[in-house]
CSV table of C-alpha atoms and ligand atoms in Angstrom, one decimal:
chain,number,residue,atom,x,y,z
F,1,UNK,CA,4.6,-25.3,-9.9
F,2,UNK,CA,1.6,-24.9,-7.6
F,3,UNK,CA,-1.5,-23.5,-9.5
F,4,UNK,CA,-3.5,-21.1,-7.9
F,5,UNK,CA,-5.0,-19.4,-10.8
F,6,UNK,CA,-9.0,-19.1,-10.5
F,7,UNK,CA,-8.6,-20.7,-6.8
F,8,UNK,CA,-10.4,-19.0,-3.9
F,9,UNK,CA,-8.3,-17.6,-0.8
F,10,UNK,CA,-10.3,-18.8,2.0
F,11,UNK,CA,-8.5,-20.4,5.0
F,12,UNK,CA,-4.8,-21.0,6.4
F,13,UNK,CA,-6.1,-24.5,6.1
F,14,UNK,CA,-6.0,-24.6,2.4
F,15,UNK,CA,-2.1,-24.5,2.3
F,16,UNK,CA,0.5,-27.4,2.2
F,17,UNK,CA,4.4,-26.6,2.2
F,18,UNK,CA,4.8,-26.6,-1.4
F,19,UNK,CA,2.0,-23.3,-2.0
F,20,UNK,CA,3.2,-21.7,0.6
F,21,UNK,CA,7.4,-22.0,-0.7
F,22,UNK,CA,6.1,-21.2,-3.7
F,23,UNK,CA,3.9,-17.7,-2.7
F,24,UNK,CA,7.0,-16.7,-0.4
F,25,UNK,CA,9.3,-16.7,-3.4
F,26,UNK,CA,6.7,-14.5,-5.6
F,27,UNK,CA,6.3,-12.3,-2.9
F,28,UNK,CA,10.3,-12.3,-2.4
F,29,UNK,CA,10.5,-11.3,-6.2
F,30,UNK,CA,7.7,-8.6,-6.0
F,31,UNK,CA,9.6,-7.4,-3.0
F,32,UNK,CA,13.0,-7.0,-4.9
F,33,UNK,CA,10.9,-5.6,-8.2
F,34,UNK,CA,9.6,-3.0,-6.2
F,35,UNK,CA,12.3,-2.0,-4.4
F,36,UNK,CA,13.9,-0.9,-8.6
F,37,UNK,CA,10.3,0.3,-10.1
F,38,UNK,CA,7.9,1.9,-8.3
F,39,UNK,CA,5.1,-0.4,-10.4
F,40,UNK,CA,4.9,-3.5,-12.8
F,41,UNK,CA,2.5,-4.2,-15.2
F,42,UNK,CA,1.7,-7.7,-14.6
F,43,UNK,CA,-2.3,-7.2,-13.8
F,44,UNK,CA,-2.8,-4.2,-16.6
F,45,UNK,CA,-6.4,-4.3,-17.2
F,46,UNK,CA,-7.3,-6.3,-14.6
F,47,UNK,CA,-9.6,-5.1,-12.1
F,48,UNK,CA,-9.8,-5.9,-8.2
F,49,UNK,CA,-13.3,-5.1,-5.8
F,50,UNK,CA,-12.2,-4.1,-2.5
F,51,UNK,CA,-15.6,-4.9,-0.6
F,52,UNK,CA,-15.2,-4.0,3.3
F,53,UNK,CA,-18.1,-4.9,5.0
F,54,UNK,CA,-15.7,-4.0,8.3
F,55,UNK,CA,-13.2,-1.5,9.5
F,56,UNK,CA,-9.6,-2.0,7.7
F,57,UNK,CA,-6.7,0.1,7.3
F,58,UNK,CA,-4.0,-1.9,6.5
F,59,UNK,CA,-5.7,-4.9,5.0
F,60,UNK,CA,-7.8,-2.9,2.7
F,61,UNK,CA,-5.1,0.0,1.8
F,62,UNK,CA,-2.5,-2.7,0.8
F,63,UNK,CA,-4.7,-4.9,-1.1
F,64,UNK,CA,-5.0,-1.7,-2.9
F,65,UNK,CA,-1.7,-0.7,-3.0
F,66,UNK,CA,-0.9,-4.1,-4.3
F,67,UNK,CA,-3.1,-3.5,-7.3
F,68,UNK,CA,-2.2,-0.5,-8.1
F,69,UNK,CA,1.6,-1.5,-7.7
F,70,UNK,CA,1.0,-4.3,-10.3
F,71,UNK,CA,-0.6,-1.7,-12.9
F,72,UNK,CA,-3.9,-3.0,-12.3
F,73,UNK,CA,-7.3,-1.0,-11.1
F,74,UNK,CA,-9.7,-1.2,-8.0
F,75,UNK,CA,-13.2,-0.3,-7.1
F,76,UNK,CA,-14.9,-1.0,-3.9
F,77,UNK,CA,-16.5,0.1,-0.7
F,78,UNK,CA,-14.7,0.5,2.5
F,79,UNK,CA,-18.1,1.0,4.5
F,80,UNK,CA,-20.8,-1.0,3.5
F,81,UNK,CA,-23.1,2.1,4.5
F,82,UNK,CA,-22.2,3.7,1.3
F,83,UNK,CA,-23.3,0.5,-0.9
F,84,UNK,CA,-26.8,-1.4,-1.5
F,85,UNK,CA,-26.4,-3.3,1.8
F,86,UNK,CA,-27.9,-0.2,3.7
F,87,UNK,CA,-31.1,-0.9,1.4
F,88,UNK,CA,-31.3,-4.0,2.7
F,89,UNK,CA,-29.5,-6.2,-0.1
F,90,UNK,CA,-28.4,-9.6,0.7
F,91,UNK,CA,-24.4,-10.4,0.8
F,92,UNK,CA,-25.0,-13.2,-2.1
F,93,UNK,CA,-26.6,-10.4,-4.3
F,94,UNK,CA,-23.9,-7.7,-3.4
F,95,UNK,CA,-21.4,-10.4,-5.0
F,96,UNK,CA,-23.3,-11.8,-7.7
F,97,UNK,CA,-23.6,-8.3,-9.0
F,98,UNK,CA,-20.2,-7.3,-8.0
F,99,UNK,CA,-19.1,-10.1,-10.0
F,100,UNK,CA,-20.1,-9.1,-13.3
F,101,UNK,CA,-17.8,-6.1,-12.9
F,102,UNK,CA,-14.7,-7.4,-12.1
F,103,UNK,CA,-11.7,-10.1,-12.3
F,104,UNK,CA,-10.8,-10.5,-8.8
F,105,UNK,CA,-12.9,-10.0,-4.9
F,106,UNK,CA,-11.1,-9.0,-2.2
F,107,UNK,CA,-13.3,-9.0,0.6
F,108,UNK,CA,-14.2,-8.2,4.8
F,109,UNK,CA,-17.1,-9.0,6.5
F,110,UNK,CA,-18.0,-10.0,10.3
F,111,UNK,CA,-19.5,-13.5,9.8
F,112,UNK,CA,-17.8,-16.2,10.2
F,113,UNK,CA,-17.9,-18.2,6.9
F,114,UNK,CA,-19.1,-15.5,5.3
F,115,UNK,CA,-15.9,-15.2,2.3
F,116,UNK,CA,-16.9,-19.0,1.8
F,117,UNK,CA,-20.7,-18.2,1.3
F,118,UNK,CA,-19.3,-15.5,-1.6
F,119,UNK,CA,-17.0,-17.8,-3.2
F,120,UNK,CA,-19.6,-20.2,-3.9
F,121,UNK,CA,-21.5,-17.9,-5.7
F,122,UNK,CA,-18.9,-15.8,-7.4
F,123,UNK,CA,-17.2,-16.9,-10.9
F,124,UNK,CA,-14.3,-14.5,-10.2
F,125,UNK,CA,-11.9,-15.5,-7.5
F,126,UNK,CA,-12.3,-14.2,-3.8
F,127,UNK,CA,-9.7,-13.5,-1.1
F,128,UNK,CA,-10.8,-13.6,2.3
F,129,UNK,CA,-9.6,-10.6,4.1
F,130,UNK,CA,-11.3,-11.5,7.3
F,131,UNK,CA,-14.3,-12.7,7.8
F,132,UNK,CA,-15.2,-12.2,11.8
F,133,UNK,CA,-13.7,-14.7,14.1
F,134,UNK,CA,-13.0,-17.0,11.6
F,135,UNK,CA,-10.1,-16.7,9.2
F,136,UNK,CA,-7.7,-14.4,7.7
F,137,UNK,CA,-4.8,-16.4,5.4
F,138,UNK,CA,-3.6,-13.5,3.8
F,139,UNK,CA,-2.4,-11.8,6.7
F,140,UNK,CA,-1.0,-15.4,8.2
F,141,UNK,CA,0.8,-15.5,4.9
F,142,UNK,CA,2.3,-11.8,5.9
F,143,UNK,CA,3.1,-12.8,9.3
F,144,UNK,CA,4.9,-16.2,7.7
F,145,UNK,CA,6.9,-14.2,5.1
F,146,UNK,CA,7.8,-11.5,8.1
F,147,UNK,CA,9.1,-14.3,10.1
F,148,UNK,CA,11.1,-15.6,7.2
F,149,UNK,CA,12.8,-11.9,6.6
F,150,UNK,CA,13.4,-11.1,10.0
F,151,UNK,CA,14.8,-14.6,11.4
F,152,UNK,CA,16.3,-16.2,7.9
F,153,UNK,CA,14.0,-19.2,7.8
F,154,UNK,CA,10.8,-20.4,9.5
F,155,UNK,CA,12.2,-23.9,10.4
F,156,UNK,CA,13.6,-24.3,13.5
F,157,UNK,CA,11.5,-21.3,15.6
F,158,UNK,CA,9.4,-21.3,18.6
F,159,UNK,CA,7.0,-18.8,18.0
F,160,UNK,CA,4.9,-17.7,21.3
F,161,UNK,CA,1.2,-16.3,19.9
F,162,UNK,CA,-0.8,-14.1,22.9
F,163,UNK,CA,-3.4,-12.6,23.5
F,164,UNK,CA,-7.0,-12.6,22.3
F,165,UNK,CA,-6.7,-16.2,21.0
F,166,UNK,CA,-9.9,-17.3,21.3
F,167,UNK,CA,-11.7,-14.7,18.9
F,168,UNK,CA,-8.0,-13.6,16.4
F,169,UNK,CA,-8.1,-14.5,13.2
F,170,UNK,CA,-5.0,-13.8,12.4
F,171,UNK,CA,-3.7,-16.2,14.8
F,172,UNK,CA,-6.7,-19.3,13.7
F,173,UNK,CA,-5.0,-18.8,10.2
F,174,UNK,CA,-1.6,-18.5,11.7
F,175,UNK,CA,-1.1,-22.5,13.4
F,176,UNK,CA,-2.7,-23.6,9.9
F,177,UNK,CA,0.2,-22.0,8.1
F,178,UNK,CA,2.8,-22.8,11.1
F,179,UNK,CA,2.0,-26.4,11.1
F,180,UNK,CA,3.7,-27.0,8.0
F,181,UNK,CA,6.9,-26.1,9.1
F,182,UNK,CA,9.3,-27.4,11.9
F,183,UNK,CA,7.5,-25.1,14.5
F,184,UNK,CA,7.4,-25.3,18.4
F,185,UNK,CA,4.3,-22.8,19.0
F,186,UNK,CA,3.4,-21.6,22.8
F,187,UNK,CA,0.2,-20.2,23.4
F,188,UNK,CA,-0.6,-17.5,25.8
F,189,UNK,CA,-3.7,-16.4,26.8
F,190,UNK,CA,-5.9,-16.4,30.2
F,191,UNK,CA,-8.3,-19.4,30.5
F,192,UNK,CA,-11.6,-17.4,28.6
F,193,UNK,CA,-8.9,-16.2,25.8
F,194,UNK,CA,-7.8,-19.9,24.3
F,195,UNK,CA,-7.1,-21.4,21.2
F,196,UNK,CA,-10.7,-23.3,20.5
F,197,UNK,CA,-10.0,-26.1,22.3
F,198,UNK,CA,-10.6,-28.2,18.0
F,199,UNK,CA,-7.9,-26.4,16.4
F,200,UNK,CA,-5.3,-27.1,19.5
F,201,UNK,CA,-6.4,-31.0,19.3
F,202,UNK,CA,-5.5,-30.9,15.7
F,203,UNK,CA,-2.7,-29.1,15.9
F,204,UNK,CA,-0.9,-32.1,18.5
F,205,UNK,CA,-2.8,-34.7,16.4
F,206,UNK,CA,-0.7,-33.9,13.4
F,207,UNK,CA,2.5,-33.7,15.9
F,208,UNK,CA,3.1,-30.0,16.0
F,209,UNK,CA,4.4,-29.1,19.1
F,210,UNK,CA,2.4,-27.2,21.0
F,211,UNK,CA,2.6,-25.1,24.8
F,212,UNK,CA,-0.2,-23.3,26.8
F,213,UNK,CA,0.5,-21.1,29.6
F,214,UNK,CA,-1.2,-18.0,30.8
F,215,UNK,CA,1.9,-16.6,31.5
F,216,UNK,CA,3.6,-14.1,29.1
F,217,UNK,CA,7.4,-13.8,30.7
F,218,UNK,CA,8.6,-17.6,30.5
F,219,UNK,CA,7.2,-17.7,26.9
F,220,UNK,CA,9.3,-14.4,26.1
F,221,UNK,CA,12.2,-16.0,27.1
F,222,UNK,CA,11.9,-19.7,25.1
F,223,UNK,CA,10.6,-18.0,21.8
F,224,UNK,CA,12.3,-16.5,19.0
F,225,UNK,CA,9.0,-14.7,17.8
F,226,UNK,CA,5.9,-13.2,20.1
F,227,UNK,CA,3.4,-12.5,17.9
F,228,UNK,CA,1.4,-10.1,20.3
F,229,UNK,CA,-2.3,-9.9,19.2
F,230,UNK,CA,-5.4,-7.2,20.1
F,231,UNK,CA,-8.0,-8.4,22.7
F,232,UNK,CA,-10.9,-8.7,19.9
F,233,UNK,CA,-13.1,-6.2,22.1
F,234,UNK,CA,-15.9,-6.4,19.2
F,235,UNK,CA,-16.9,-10.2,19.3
F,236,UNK,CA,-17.5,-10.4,23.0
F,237,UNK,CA,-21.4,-10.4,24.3
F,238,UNK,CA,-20.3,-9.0,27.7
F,239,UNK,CA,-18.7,-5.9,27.5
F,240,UNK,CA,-17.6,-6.5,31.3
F,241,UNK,CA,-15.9,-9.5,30.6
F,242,UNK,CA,-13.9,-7.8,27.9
F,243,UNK,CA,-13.1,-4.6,30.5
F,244,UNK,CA,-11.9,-7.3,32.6
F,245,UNK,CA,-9.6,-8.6,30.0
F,246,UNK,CA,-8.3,-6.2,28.3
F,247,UNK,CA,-5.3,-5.4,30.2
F,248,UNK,CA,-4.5,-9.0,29.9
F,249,UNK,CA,-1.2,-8.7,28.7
F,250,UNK,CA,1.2,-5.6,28.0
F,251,UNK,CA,4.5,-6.2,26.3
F,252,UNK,CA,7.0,-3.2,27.6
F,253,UNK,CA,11.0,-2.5,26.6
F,254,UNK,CA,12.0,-3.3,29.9
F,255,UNK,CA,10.7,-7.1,29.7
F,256,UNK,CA,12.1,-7.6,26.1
F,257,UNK,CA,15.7,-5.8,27.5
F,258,UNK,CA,15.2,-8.1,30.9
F,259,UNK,CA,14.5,-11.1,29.3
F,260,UNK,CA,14.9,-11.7,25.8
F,261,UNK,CA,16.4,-9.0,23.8
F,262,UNK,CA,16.8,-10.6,20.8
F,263,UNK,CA,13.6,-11.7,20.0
F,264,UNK,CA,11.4,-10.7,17.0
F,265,UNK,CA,8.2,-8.5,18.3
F,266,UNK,CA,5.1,-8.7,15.6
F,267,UNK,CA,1.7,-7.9,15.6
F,268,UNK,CA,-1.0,-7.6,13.1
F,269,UNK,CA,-1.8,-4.1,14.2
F,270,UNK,CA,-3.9,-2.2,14.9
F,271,UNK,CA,-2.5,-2.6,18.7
F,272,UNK,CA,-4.3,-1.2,21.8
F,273,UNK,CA,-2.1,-1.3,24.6
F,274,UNK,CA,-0.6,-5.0,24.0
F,275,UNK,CA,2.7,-3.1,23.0
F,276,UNK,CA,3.8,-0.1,24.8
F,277,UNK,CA,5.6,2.2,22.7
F,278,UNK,CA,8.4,2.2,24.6
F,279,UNK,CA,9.4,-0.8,22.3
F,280,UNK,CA,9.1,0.7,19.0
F,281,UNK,CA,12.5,1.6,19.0
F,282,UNK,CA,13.7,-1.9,19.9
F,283,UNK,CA,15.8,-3.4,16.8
F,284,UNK,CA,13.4,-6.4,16.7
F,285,UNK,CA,10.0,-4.5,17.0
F,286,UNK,CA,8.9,-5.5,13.4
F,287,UNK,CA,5.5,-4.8,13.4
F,288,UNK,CA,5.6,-1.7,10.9
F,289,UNK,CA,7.8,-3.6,8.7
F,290,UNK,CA,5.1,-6.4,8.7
F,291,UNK,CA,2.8,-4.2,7.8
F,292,UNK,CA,5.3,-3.1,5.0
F,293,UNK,CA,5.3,-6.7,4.1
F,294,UNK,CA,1.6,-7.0,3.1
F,295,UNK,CA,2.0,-5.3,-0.4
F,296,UNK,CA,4.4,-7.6,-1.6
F,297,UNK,CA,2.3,-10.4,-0.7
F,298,UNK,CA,-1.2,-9.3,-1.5
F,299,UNK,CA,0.9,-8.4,-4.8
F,300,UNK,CA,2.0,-12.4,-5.2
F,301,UNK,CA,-1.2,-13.7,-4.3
F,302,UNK,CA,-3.8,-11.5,-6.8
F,303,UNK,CA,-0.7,-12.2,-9.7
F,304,UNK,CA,-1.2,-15.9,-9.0
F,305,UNK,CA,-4.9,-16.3,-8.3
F,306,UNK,CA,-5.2,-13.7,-11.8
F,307,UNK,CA,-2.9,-16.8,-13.3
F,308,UNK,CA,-0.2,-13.8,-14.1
F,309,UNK,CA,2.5,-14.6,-11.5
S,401,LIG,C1,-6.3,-7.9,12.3
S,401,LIG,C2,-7.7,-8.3,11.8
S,401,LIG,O1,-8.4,-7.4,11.3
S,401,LIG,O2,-8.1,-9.4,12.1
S,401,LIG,N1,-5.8,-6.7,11.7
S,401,LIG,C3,-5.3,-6.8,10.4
S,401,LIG,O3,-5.8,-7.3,9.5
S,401,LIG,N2,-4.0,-6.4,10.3
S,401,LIG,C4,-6.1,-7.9,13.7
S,401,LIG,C5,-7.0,-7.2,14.6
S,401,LIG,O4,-8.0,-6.5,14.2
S,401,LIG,O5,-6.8,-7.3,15.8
């Protein structure tokens, strides 16, 4: 039995096979428990700060959700306008205080390093929900348990990622996770797009196997999953290089019909125009039930960091 009570959620990197087994079959058993009760009871008394220092919906609302679903109680910001930041007050001081209050920080915030920077001054545990370019493990962990429901098993799949891969953090958390498994990943994105050149090095150093092509339609048809991602409009400098980009890529019904209609469509969401809606209907569009998916999982991780799973 892995232990993750008391640990911080920080990076995809953090993760070997045998924590992330174990957190798929919490969040399998959370799924099943909810799908009989409506709530368990597991974090009574326990109480969660949602601090979101950026724009959220489905991070924040299912952390939330998650919290409530176990019986516990959340307080938080979802705009740090409304909190002591607007005075002027530093990030360690917003944590050190929220601290005092609570069992458990969830938190979003646009600097890069910046969850790290909070755990290293916060006794309670803290779950990086995002922190700017950088990371975002719990919705890797999402995506991993998606791909695990919708294909049967995570072994075994070529998994294309596209899009903005340069500045996703879904997807820099995503090949952390993916690299523990028997994985072929392709990555597609135009040249000023691409995986930091680092992570891709590390990647084939450790033997995953590992494509890069600009070009979205011969991926579609090798891969079992496209994981579509959102051209990450607010981390560019130029807001003319990021009009020139954004059309990068736009996944349509007809393609998936034309050239791969069984694959598995996901995407962190929100989308832009990555994902006409045209393909909603499609039996493998799964991004709304990967959405769905982030209670569950948010509900294994704060029952195992709270050392109640
Ligand atoms: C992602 C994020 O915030 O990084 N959204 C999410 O958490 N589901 C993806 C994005 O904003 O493009």
């Amino acid at each position: 039995m892995v232990q993750l009570e008391g640990v911080d959620i920080l990076t995809g990197k953090q993760f070997n096979r045998g924590s992330l087994d174990q957190i798929l079959d919490i969040a399998d058993s959370m799924d099943k428990a909810l799908r009989v009760d409506r709530s368990l009871q597991q974090l009574d008394g326990y109480v969660m700060a949602s601090l979101f220092f950026e724009p959220s919906t489905r991070t924040r609302l299912s952390f939330e959700t998650a919290m409530h679903r176990l019986g516990g109680a959340v307080v938080g910001f979802a705009e740090a306008g409304t909190s002591s930041v607007a005075k002027g007050e530093s990030l360690n001081d917003t944590i050190r205080t929220v601290d005092q209050y609570v069992d458990v920080i969830v938190m979003r915030h646009p600097e890069i390093g910046s969850a790290r920077q909070a755990a290293e001054v916060a006794t309670a545990p803290v779950i990086n929900g995002g922190d700017g370019a950088g990371q975002h493990p719990t919705q890797a962990l999402l995506d991993l348990y998606t791909i695990q429901q919708e294909c049967g098993h995570v072994d075994g799949t070529t998994i294309a990622l596209c899009g903005d891969l340069k500045n996703g953090r879904t997807v820099h958390a995503g090949v952390e996770l993916y690299r523990n498994y028997d994985c072929c990943l392709i990555f597609v994105a135009p040249e000023q797009l691409a995986m930091p050149p680092g992570v891709t090095q590390r990647l084939l150093e450790r033997g995953v196997r590992v494509e890069q092509t600009a070009e979205l339609e011969p991926a579609l048809a090798q891969a079992d999953v496209i994981y579509m991602t959102r051209i990450q409009k607010e981390r560019f400098a130029d807001p003319a290089e990021y009009e020139r980009l954004k059309g990068s890529y736009v996944l349509n019904r007809d393609m998936v019909e034309r050239i791969n209609p069984d694959i598995t469509i996901m995407h962190p969401l929100p989308r832009v125009k990555e994902i006409s809606s045209d393909v909603d209907g499609l039996a493998g569009a799964a991004y709304f039930r990967q959405a769905r998916n982030g209670v569950p999982v948010r509900m294994a991780l704060l029952a195992m960091v709270l050392g109640q799973a």
